[in-house]
Short mmCIF file of C-alpha atoms and ligand atoms in Angstrom, two decimals:
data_model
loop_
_atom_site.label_atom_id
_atom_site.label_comp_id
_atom_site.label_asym_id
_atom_site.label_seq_id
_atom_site.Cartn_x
_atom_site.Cartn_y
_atom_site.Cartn_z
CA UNK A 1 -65.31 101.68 -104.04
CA UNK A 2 -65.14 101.16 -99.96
CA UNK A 3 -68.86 101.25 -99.92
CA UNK A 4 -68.97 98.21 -102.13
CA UNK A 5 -67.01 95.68 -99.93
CA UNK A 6 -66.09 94.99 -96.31
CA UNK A 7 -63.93 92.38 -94.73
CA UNK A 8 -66.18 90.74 -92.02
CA UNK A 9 -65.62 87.80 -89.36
CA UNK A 10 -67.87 84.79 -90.75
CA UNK A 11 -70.29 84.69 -87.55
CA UNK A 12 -71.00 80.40 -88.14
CA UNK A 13 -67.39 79.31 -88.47
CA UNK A 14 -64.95 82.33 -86.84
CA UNK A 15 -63.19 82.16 -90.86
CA UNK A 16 -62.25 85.98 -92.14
CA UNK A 17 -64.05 86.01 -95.50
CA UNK A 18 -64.51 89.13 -98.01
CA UNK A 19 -68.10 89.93 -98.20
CA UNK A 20 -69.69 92.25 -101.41
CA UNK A 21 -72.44 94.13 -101.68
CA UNK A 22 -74.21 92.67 -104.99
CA UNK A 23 -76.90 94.95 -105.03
CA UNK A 24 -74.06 98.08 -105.74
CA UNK A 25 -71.77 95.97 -107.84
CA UNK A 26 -74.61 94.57 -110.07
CA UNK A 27 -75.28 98.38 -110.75
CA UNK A 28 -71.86 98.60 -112.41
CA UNK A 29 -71.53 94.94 -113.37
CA UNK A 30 -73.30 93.57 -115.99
CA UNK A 31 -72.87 91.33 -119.53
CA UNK A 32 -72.92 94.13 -121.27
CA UNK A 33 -70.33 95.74 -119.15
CA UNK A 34 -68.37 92.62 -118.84
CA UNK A 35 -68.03 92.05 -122.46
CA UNK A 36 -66.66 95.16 -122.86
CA UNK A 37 -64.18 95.26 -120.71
CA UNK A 38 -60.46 93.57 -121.83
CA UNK A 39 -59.52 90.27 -120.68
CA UNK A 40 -57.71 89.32 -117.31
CA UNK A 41 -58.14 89.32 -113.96
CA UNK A 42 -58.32 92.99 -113.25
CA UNK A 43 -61.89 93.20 -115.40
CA UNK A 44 -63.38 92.03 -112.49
CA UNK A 45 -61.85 94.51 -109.77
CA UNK A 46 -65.09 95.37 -108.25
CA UNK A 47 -65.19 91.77 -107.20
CA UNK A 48 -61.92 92.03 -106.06
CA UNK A 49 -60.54 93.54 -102.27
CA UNK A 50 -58.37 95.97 -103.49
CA UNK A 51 -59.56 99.03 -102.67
CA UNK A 52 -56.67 101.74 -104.26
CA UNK A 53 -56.28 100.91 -108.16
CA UNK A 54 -53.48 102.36 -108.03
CA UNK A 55 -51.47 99.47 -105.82
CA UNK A 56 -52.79 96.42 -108.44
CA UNK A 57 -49.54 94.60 -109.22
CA UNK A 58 -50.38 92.72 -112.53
CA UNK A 59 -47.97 90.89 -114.94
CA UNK A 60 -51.00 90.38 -117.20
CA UNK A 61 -52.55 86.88 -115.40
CA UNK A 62 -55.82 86.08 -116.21
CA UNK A 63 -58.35 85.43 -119.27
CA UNK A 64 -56.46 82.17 -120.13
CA UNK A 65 -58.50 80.32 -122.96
CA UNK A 66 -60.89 77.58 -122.67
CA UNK A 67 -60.21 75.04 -125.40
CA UNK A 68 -62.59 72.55 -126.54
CA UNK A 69 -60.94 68.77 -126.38
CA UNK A 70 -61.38 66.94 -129.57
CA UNK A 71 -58.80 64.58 -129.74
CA UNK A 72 -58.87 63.12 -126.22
CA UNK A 73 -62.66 63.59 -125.84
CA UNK A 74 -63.21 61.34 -128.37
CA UNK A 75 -60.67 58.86 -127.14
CA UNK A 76 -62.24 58.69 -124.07
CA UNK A 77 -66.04 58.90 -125.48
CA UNK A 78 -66.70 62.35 -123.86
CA UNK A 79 -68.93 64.78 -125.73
CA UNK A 80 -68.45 68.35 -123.91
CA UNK A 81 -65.01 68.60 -122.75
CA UNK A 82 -63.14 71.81 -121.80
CA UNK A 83 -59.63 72.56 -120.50
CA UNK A 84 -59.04 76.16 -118.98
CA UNK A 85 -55.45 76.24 -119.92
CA UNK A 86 -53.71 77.76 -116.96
CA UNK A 87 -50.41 76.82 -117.61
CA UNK A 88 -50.02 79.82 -119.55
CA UNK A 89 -50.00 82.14 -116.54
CA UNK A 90 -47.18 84.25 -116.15
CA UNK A 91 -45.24 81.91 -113.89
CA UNK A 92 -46.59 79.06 -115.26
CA UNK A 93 -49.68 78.08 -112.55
CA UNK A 94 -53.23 79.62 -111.83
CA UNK A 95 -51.58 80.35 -108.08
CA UNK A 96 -50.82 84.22 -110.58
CA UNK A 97 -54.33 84.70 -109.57
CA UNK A 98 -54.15 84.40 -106.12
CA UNK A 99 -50.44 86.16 -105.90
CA UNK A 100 -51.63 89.37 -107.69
CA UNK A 101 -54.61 89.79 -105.32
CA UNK A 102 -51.87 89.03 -102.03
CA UNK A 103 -49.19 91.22 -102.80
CA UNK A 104 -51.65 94.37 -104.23
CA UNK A 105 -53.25 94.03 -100.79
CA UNK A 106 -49.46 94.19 -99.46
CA UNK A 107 -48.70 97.10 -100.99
CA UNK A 108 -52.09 98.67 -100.04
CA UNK A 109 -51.25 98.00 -96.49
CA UNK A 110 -47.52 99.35 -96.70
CA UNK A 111 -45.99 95.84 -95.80
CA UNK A 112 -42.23 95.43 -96.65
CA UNK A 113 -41.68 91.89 -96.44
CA UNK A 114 -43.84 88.83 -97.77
CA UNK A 115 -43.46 85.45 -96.18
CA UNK A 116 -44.84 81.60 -98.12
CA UNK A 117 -45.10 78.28 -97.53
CA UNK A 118 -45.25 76.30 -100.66
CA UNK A 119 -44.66 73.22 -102.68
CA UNK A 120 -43.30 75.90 -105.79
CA UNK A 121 -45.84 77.42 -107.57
CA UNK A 122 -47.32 79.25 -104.82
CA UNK A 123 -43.90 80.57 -104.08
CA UNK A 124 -42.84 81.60 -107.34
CA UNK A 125 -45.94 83.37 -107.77
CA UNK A 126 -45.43 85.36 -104.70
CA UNK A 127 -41.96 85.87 -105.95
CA UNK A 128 -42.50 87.55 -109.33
CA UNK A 129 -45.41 89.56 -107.76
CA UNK A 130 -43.09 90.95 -105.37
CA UNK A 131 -40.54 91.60 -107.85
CA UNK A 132 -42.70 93.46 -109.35
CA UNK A 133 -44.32 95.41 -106.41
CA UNK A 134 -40.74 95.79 -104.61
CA UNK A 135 -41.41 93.44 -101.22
CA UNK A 136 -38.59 91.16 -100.05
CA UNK A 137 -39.86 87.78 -100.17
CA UNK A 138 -39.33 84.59 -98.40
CA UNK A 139 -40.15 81.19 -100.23
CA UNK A 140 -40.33 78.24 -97.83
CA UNK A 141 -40.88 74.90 -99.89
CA UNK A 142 -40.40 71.96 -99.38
CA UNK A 143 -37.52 70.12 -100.02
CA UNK A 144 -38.53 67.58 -102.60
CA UNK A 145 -39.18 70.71 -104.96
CA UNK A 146 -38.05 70.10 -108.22
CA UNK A 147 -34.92 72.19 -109.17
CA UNK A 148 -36.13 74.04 -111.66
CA UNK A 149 -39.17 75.37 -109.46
CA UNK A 150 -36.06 76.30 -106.99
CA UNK A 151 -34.40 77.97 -109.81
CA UNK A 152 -37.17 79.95 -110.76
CA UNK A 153 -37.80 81.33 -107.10
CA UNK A 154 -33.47 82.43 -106.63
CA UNK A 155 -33.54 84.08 -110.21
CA UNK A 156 -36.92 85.97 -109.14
CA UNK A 157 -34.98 87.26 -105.69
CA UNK A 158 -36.99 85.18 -102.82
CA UNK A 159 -34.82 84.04 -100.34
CA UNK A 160 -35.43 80.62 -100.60
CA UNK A 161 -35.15 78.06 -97.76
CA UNK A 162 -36.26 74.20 -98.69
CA UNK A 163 -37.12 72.86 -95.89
CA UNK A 164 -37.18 69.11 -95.00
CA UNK A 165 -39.57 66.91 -92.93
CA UNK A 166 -43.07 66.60 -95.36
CA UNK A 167 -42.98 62.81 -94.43
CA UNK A 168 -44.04 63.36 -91.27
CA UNK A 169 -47.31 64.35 -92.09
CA UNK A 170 -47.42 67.96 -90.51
CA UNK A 171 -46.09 70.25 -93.87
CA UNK A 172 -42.92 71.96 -92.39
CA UNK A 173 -42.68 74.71 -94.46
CA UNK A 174 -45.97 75.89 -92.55
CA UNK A 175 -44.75 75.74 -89.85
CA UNK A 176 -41.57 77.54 -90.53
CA UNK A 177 -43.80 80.62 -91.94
CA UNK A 178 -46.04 80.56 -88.60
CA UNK A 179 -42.92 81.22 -86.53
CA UNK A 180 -41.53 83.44 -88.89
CA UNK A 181 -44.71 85.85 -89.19
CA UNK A 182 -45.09 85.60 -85.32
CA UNK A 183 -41.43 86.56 -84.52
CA UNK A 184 -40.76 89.28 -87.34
CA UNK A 185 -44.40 90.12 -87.94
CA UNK A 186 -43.90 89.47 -92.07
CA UNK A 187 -47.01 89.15 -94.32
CA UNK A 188 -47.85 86.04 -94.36
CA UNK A 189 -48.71 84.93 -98.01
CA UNK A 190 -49.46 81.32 -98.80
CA UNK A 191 -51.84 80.28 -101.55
CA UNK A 192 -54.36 79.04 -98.69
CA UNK A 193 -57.01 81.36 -96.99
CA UNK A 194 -56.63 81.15 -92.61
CA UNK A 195 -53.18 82.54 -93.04
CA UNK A 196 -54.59 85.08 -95.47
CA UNK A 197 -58.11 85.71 -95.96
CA UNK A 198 -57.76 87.58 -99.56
CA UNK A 199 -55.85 84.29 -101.20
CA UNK A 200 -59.58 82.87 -101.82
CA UNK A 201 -60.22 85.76 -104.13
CA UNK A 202 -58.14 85.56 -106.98
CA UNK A 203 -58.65 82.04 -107.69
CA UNK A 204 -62.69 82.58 -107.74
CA UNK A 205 -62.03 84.44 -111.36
CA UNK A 206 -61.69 81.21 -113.13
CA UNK A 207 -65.03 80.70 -112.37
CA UNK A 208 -65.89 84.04 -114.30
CA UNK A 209 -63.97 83.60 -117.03
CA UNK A 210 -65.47 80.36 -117.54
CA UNK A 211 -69.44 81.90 -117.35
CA UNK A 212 -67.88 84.62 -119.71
CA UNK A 213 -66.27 81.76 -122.04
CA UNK A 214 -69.23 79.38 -122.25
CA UNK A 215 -71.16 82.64 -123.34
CA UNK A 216 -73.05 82.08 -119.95
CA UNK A 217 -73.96 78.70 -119.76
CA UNK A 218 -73.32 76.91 -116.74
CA UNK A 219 -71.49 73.74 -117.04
CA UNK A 220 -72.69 70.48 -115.32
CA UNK A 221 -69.29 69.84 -113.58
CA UNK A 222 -65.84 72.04 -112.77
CA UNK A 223 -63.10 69.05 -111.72
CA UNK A 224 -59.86 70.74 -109.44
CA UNK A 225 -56.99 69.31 -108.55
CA UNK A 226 -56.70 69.40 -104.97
CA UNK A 227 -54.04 70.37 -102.48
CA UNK A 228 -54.73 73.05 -99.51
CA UNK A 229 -58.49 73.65 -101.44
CA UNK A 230 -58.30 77.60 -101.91
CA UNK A 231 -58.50 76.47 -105.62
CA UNK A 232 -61.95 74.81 -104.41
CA UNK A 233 -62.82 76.87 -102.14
CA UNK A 234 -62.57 79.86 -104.81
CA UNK A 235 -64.14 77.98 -108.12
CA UNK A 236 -67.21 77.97 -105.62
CA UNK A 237 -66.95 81.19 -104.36
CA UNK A 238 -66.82 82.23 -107.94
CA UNK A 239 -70.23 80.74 -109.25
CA UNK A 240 -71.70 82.05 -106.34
CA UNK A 241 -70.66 85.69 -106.64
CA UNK A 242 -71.85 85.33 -110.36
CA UNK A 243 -75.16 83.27 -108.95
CA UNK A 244 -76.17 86.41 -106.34
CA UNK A 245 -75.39 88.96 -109.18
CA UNK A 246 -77.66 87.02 -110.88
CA UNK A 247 -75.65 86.36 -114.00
CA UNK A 248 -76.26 83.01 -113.75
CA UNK A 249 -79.30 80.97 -112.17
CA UNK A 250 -77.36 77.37 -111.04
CA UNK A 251 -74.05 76.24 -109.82
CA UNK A 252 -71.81 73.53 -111.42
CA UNK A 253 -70.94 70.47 -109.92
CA UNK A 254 -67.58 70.56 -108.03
CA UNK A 255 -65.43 67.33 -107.81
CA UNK A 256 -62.17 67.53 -106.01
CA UNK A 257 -59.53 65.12 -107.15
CA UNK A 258 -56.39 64.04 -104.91
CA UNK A 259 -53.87 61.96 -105.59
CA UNK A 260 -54.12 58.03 -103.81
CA UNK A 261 -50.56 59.20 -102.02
CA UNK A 262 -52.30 62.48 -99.96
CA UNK A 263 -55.70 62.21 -99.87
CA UNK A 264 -56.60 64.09 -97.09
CA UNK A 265 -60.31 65.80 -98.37
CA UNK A 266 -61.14 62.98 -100.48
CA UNK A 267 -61.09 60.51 -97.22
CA UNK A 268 -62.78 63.03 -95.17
CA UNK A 269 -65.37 63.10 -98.17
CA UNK A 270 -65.66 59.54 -98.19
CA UNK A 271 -66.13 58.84 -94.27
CA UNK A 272 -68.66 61.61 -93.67
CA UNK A 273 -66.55 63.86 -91.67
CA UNK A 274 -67.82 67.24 -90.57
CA UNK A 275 -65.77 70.43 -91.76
CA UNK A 276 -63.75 70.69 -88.92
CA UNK A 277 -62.71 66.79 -88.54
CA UNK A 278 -60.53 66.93 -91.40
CA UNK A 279 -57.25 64.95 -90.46
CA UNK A 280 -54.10 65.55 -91.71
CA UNK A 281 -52.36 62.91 -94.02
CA UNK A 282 -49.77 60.52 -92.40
CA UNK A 283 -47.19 60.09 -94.85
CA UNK A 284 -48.00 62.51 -98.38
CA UNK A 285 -45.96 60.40 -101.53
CA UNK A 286 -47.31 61.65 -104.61
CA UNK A 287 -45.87 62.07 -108.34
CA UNK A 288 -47.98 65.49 -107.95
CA UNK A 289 -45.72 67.58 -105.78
CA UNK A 290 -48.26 70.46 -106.06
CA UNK A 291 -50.92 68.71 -104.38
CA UNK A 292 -48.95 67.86 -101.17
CA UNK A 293 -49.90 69.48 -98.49
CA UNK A 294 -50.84 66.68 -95.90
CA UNK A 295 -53.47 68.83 -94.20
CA UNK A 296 -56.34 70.62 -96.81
CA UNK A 297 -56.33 74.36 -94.93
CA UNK A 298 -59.32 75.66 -96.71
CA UNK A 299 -60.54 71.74 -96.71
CA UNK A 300 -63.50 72.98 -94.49
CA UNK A 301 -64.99 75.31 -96.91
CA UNK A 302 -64.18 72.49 -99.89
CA UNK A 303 -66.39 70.14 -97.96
CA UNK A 304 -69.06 72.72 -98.11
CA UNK A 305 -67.90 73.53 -101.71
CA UNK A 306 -68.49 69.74 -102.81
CA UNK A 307 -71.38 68.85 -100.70
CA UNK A 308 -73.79 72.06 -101.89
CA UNK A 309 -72.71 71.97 -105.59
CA UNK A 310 -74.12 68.34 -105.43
CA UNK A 311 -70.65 67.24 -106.48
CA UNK A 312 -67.72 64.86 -105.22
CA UNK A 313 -64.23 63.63 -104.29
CA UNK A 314 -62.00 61.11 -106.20
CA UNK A 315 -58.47 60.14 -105.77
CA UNK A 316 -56.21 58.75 -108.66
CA UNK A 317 -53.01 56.54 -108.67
CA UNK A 318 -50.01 58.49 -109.81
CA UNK A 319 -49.80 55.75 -112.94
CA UNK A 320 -53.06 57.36 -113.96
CA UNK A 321 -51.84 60.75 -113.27
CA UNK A 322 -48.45 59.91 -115.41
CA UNK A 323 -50.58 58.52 -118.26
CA UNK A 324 -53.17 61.53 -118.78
CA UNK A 325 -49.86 64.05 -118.71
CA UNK A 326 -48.77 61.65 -121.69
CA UNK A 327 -52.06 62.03 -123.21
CA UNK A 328 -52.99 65.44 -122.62
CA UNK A 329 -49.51 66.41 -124.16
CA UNK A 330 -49.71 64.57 -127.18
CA UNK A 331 -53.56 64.88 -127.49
CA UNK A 332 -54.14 68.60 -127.04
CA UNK A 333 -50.65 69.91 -127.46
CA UNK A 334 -50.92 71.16 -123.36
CA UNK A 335 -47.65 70.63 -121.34
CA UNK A 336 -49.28 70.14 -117.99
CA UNK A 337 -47.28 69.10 -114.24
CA UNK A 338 -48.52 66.02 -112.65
CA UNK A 339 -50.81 68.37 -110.32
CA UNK A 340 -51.93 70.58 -112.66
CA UNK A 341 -53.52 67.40 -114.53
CA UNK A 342 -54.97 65.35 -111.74
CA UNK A 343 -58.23 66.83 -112.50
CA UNK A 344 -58.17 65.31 -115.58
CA UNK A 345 -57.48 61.83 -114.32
CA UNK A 346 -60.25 62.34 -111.95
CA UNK A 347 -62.27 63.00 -115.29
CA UNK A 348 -61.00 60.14 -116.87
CA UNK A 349 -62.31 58.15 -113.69
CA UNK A 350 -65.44 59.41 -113.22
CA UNK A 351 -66.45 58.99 -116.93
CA UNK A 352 -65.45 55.44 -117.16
CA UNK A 353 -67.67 55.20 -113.32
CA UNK A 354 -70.43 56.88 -115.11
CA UNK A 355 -70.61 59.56 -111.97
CA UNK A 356 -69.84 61.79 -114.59
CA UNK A 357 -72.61 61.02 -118.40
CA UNK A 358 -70.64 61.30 -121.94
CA UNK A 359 -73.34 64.64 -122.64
CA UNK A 360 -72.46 66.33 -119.45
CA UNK A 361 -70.83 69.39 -120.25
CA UNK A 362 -67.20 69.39 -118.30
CA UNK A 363 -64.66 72.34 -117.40
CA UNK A 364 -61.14 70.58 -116.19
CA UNK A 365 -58.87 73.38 -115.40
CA UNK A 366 -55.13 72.54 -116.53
CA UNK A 367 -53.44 74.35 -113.28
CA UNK A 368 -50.11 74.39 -113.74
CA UNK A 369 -47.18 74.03 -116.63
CA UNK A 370 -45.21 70.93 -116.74
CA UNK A 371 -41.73 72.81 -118.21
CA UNK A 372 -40.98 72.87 -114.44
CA UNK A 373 -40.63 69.55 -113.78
CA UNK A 374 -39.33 67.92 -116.44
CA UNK A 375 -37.70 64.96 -114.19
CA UNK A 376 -40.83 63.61 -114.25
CA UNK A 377 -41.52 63.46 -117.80
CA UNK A 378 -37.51 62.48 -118.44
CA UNK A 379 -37.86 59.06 -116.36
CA UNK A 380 -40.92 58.32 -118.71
CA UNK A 381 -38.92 58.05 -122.00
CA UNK A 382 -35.27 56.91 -122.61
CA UNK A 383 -34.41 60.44 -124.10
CA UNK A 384 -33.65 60.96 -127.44
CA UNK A 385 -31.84 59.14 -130.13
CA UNK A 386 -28.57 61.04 -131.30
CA UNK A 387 -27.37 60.40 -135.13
CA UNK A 388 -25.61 62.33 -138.25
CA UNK A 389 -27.20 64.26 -140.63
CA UNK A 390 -27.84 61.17 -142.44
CA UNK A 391 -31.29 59.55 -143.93
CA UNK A 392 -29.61 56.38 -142.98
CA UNK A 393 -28.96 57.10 -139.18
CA UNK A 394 -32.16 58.90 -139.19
CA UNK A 395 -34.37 55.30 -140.57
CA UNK A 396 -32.65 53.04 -138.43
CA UNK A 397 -33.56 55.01 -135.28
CA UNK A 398 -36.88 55.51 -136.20
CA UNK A 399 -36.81 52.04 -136.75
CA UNK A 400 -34.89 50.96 -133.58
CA UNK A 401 -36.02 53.65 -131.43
CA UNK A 402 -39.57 54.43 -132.17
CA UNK A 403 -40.46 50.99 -133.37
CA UNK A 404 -41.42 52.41 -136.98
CA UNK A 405 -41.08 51.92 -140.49
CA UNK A 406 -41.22 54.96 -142.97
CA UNK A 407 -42.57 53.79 -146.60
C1 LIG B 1 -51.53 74.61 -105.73
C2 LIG B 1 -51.87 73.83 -106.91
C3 LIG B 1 -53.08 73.12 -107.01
C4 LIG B 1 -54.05 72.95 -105.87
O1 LIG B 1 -54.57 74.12 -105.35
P1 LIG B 1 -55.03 74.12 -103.82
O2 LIG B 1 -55.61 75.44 -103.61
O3 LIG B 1 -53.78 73.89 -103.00
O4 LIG B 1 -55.99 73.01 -103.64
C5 LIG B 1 -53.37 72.50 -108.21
N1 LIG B 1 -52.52 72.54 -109.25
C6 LIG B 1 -51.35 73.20 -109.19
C7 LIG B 1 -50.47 73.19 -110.39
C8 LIG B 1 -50.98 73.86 -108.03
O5 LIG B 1 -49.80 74.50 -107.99
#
């Protein structure tokens, strides 16, 4: 498998990127091939840096479904609307993807010790992979994690350290892994790619699976939610690894959505700016903790990303991000985290600007699982009514609580 992949120093912009060699791997790869193979992430391994099979740490991430939206498609007048359901990744995000990729490369390098910086999923991720593959890992998030995200990472054994100061627009918990990985010399394995070129790669099979699930068709637009842009910068690399295999002849569109309280990309979208003039946020304060890193590290190749795929950048209030959890929930029956459904908001926007046409068919992954945050969703309602086992208690709060009337 060497032959068929090399890790090369990008001559135009000095980034480490994974390079294939299509002509070999389209030998081997093929629809017929493809269909064959068992879902998940692994079924693409030729497509994938690791080179010794025998170091993949998996907990089964990967071939998530695509579900058709009926019942909020039609409430917002859209015709061809899918939701890659990522919240069903083993520890509840798509950052699985890029985790299993990180820490199999870990182990094929004979590293000990893993190092993050993170907002929580990224973290966790790392976490359980490491578990699994027997690393020590340390979790730097931030501190405005929610609990349970901080619960998750002690239970999975990361030494976890939440670190304060996001306000200040430079994301501390970077910082704290930069000085960490140059004193100790620790992996260093955040879910963004100048720390770590293979974190790009994982991601990029959501973009297969989505070819694969669409029975090849290309959809017109793929919406992400937006924080460092791996997620981005991956979806792209995806469809074009697929494009030069020649599995598929076009590209999707490629909107990145940000919240209105760090909106780093979507401003340097919106003002013109070159790759490299990207600025950092001044002051991140978003509902969509996920999203919050102040500067976009893989924002340069997003810009590409977004530019070339003839797509664009949107920014939502948190209200609208709020409201689309509500309705996704009790639409589609899909618990998503503010972050992981800021894509859909951006959706939501962009159909009702008409960027986006009711027939255009749309892909909105759903990136992470709301069941750790449920703060959010608890300051949204007044909780739950309590009563006896008793049809009177039980039609008075229906009445009282829920403003309803059972005939
Ligand atoms: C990390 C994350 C994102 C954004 O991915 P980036 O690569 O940082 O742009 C989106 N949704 C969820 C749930 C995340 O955890």
């Amino acid at each position: 498998m060497d032959d068929k992949r090399c890790l090369c120093l990008r001559k135009d912009d000095g980034r480490l990127d994974v390079y294939y060699d299509y002509r070999a791997i389209s030998k081997v790869l093929n629809k017929d091939t493809l269909r064959k193979r068992a879902p998940g992430l692994w079924k693409y391994k030729e497509l994938l840096p690791v080179n010794d099979e025998k170091k993949i740490v998996t907990l089964g991430e990967g071939g998530t479904p695509l579900l058709r939206s009926k019942r909020l498609a039609e409430k917002w007048g859209a015709k061809n609307l899918y939701l890659k359901d990522e919240t069903r990744s083993p520890t509840g995000s798509f950052k699985d993807r890029a985790m299993t990729v990180g820490v199999s490369k870990a182990l094929e390098f004979g590293i000990k010790t893993a190092a993050t910086a993170s907002s929580g999923n990224a973290a966790a991720a790392l976490a359980a992979y490491s578990a699994r593959g027997g690393l020590d890992c340390y979790a730097f998030v931030l501190d405005i994690a929610p609990m349970e995200k901080i619960a998750q990472l002690l239970l999975l054994g990361a030494k976890v350290l939440a670190v304060k100061g996001i306000e200040k627009g430079e994301d501390p918990t970077v910082k704290m892994l930069r000085m960490v990985v140059e004193k100790y010399g620790w992996y260093p394995c955040p879910s963004f790619g100048p720390f770590n070129p293979y974190q790009v790669e994982g991601p990029k099979t959501i973009s297969y699976e989505i070819i694969e699930q669409m029975n090849w068709a290309v959809p017109d637009w793929v919406l992400l939610s937006t924080g460092a842009s791996c997620l981005l910068a991956g979806i792209w690399k995806g469809f074009r690894d697929f494009q030069a295999l020649g599995l598929i002849d076009r590209i999707p569109k490629l909107a990145a959505v940000q919240s209105d309280g760090n909106a780093p990309l979507v401003r340097a979208y919106q003002e013109k700016k070159g790759p490299f003039e990207i600025k950092a946020w001044e002051h991140p304060n978003t509902v969509a903790g996920g999203l919050s890193d102040p500067f976009p590290w893989d924002g340069d190749i997003g810009l590409r990303a977004i530019r070339e795929s003839g797509g664009t950048a949107i920014s939502v209030p948190d209200k609208d991000i709020l409201e689309v959890q509500s309705a996704l929930a009790s639409h589609e029956g899909i618990f998503g985290e503010p972050s992981g459904v800021t894509s859909l908001a951006g959706f939501k926007r962009l159909l009702e600007m008409g960027v986006i046409k009711r027939d255009d068919a749309v892909v909105v992954p759903i990136t992470g699982t709301g069941l750790k945050d449920p703060g959010t969703v608890l300051k949204m309602f007044r909780g739950a009514p309590q009563i006896e086992a008793d049809m009177n208690e039980f039609e008075s709060a229906i009445a009282e609580y829920y403003n309803l009337s059972i005939t």
